[in-house]
CSV table of C-alpha atoms and ligand atoms in Angstrom, one decimal:
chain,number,residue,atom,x,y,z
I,1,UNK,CA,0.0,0.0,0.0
I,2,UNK,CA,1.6,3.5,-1.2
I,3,UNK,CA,0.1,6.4,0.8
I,4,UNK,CA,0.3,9.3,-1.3
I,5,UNK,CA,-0.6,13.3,-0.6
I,6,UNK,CA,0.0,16.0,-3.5
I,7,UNK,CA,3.5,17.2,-3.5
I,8,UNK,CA,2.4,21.1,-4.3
I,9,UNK,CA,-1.1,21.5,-2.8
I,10,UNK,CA,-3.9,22.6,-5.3
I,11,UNK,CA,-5.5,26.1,-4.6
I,12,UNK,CA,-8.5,24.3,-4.0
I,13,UNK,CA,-7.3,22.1,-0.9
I,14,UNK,CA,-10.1,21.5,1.6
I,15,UNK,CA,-10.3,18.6,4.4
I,16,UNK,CA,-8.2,15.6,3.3
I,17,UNK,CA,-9.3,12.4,3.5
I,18,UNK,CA,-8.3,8.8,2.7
I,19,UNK,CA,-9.5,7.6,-0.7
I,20,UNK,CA,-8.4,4.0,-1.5
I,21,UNK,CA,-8.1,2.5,-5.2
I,22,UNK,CA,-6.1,0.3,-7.2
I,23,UNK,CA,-4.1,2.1,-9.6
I,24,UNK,CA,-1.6,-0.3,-12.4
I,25,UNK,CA,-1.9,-2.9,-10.1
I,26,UNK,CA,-1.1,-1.6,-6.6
I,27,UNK,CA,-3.0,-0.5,-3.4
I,28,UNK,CA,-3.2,3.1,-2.8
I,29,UNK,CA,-4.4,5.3,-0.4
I,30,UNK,CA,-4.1,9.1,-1.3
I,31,UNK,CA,-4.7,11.6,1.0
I,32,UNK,CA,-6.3,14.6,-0.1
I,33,UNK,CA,-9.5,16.8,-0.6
I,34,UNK,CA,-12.2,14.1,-2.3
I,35,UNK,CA,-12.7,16.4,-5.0
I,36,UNK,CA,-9.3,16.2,-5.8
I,37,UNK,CA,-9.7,15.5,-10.1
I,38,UNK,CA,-8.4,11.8,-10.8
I,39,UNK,CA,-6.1,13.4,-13.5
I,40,UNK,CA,-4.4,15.4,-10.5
I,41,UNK,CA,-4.0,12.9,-8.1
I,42,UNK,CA,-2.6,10.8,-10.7
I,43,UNK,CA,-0.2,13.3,-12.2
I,44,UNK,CA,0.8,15.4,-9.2
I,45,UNK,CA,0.7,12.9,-6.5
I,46,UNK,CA,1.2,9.4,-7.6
I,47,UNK,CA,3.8,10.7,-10.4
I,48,UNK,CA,2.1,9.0,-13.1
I,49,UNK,CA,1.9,11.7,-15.7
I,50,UNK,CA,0.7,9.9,-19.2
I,51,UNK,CA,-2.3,11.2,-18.4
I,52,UNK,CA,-2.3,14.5,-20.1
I,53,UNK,CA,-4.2,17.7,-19.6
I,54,UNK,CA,-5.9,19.4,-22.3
I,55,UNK,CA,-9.8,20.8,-22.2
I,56,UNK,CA,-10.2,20.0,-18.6
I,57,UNK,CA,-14.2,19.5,-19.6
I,58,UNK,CA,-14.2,16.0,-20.3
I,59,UNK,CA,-14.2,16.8,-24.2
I,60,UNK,CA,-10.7,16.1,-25.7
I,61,UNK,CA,-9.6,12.5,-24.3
I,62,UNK,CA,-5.7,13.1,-23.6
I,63,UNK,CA,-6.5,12.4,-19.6
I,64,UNK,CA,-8.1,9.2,-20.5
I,65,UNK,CA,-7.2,6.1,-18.3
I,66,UNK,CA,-9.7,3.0,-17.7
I,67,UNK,CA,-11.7,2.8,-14.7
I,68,UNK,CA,-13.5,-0.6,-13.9
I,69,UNK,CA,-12.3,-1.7,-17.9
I,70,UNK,CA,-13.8,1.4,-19.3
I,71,UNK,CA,-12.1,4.1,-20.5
I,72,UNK,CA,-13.1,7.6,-18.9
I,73,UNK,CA,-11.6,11.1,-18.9
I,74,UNK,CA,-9.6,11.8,-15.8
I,75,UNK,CA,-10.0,15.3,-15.6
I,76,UNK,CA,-14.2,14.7,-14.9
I,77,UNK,CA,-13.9,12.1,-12.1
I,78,UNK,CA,-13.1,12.5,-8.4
I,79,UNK,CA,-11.2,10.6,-6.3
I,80,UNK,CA,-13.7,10.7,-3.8
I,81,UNK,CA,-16.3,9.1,-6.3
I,82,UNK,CA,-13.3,6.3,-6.9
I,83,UNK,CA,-13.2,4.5,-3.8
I,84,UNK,CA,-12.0,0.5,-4.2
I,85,UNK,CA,-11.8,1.4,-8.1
I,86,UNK,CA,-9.1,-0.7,-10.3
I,87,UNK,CA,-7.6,2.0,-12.5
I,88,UNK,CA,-5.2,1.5,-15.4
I,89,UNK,CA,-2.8,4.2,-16.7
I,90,UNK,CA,-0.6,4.5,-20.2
I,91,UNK,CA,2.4,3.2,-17.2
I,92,UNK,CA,0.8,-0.1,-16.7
I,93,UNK,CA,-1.3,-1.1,-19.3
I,94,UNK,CA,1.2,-4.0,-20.1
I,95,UNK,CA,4.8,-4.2,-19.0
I,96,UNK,CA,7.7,-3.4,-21.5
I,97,UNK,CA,5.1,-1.7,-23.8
I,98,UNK,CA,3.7,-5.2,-24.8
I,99,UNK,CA,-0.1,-4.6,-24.9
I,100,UNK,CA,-1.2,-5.7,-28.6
I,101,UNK,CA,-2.4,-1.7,-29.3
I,102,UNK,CA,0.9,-0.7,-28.4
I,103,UNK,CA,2.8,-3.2,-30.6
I,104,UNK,CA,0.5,-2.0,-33.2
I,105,UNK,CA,1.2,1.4,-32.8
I,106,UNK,CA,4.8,0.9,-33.3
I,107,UNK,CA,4.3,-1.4,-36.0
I,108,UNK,CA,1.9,1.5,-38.1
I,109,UNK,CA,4.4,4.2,-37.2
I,110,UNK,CA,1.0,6.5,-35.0
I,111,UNK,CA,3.1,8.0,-33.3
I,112,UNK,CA,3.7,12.3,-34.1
I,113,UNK,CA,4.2,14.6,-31.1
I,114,UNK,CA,2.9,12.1,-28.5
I,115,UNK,CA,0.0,14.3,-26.5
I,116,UNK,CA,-2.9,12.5,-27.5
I,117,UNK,CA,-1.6,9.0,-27.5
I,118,UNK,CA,-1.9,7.4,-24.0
I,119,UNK,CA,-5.2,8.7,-24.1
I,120,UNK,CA,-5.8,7.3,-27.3
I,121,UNK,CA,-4.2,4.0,-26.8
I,122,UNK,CA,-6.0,3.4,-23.7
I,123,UNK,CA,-9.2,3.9,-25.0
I,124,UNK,CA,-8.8,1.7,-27.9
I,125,UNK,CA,-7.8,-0.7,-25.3
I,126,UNK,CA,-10.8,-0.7,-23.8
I,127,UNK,CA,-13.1,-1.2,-26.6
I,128,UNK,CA,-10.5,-3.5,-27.7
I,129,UNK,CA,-11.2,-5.7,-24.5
I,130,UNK,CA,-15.1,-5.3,-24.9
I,131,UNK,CA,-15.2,-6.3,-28.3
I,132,UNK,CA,-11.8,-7.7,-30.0
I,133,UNK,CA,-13.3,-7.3,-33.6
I,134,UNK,CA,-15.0,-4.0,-33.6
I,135,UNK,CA,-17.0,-2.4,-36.1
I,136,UNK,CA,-16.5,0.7,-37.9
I,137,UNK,CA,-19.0,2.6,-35.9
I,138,UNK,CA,-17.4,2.0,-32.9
I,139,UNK,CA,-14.2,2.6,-33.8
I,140,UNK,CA,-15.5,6.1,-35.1
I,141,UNK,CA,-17.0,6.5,-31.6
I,142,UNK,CA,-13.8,7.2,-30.3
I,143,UNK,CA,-13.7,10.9,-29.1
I,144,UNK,CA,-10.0,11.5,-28.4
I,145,UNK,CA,-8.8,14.5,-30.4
I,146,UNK,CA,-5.6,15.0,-31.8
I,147,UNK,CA,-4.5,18.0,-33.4
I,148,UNK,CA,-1.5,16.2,-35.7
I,149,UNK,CA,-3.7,13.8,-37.9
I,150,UNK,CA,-2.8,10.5,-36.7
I,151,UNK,CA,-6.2,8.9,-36.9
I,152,UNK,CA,-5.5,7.5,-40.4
I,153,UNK,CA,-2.6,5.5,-39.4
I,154,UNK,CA,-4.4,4.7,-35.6
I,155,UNK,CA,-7.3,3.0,-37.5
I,156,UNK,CA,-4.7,0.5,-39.3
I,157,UNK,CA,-3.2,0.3,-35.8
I,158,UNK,CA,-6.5,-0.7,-34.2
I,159,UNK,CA,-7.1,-3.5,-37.3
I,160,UNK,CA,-3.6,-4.7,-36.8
I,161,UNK,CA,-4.2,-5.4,-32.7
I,162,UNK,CA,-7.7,-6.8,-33.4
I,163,UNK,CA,-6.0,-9.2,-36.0
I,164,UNK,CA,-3.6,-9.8,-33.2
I,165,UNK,CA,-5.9,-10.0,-30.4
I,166,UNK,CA,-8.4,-12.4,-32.5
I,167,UNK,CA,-6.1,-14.6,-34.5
I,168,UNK,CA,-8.6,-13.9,-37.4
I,169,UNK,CA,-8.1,-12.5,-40.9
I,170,UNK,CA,-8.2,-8.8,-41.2
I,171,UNK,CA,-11.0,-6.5,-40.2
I,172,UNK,CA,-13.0,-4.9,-43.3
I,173,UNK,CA,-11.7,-1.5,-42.4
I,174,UNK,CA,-7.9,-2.9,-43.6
I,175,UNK,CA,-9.4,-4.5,-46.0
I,176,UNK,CA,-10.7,-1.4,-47.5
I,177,UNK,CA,-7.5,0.7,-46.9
I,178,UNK,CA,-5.5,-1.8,-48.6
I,179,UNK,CA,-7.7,-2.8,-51.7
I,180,UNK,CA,-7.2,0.1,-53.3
I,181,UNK,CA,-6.1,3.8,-53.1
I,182,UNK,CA,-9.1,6.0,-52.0
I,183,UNK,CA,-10.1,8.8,-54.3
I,184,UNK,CA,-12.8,9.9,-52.4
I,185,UNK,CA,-11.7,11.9,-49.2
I,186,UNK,CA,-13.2,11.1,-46.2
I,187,UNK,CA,-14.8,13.2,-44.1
I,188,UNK,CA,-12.6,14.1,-40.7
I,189,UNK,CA,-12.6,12.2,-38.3
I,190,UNK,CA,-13.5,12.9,-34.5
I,191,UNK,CA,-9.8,12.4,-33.3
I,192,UNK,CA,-8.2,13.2,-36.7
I,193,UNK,CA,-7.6,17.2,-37.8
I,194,UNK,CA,-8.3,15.3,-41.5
I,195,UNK,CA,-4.8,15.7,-42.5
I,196,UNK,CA,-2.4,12.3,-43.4
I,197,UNK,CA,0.4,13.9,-41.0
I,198,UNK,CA,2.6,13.9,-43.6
I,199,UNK,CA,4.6,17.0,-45.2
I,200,UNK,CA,3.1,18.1,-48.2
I,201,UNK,CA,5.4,18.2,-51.3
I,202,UNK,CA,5.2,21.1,-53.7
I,203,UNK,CA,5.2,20.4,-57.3
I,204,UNK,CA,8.2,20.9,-59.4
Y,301,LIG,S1,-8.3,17.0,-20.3
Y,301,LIG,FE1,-9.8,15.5,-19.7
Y,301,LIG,S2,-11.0,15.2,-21.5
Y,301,LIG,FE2,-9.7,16.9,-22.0
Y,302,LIG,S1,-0.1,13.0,-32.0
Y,302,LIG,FE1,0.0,15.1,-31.5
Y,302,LIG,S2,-2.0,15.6,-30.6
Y,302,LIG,FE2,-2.1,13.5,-31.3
């Protein structure tokens, strides 16, 4: 059991009190004002700082972490509402980076500045976990926003861990990408800014 308190107290400090979860594994017991943000307690007293602030509303995804196997945004959740939860941050979804999503994500190359992505990553895990071969529409339920265009190549990287995940042959949206090039564009997606992420290359 780690017993943890805030290392530089938030203005909004009241009455501390014990709140008890799980977090990557292992008991903890903070010690702070119950309405003390998740994404706070994680960041600024357990030193776990994948989680990532950005809208602070609940809106963006980049403080995602799973609670209870679903993914939530941190920013929107007291600790005081968390007591005996089982929470999973970016740091221990799988030791050594292992986890299928994050193989895959190396393997499609995802990754551009980094802010979005253990947000993103964990939230695919979750659906992932609920449903290893998901459909199109859930995959474009995602909500996570990312302001460098990586959504394009997250998509192959969610097909490749379901293939890995399910042993099975590839999901339709691969298929699709890989059939043949797309001369329609598609319209952008919720955590895509539309573009490919790539430089774009005037013409001689
Ligand atoms: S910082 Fe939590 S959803 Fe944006
Ligand atoms: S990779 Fe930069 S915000 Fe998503």
């Amino acid at each position: 059991m780690r017993f943890l308190a805030l290392q530089a107290p938030l203005p909004i400090v009241a009455s501390p009190q014990m709140t008890s979860m799980t977090i990557n594994g292992e008991a903890v017991r903070f010690t702070l004002d119950p309405a003390t943000p998740l994404l706070w307690a994680l960041r600024d007293a357990a030193n776990l700082t994948g989680a990532k602030y950005g809208c602070d509303s609940g809106e963006c995804g980049a403080c995602t972490v799973i609670v209870d196997e679903r993914a939530v945004p941190s920013c929107t959740m007291s600790i005081g509402s968390l007591e005996g939860a089982d929470i999973i941050t970016i740091e221990g979804l799988a030791p050594n980076r292992a986890h299928p999503v994050q193989q895959a994500w190396a393997a499609e190359q995802v990754s551009q500045c980094g802010y979005c992505e253990p947000g993103l990553i964990l939230a695919i895990a979750a659906m992932l976990r609920a449903n290893p071969r998901p459909s199109e529409a859930e995959i474009m339920a995602l909500t996570n926003i990312c302001r460098c265009g990586i959504g394009p190549r997250a998509e192959k990287a969610i097909a490749r861990a379901s293939m890995e995940l399910t042993g099975g042959d590839s999901l339709d949206l691969l298929a699709r990408k890989n059939a043949t090039p797309q001369t329609v564009p598609e319209a952008p997606k919720r955590f895509s800014n539309g573009s490919s992420g790539e430089a774009q290359i005037p013409p001689q």
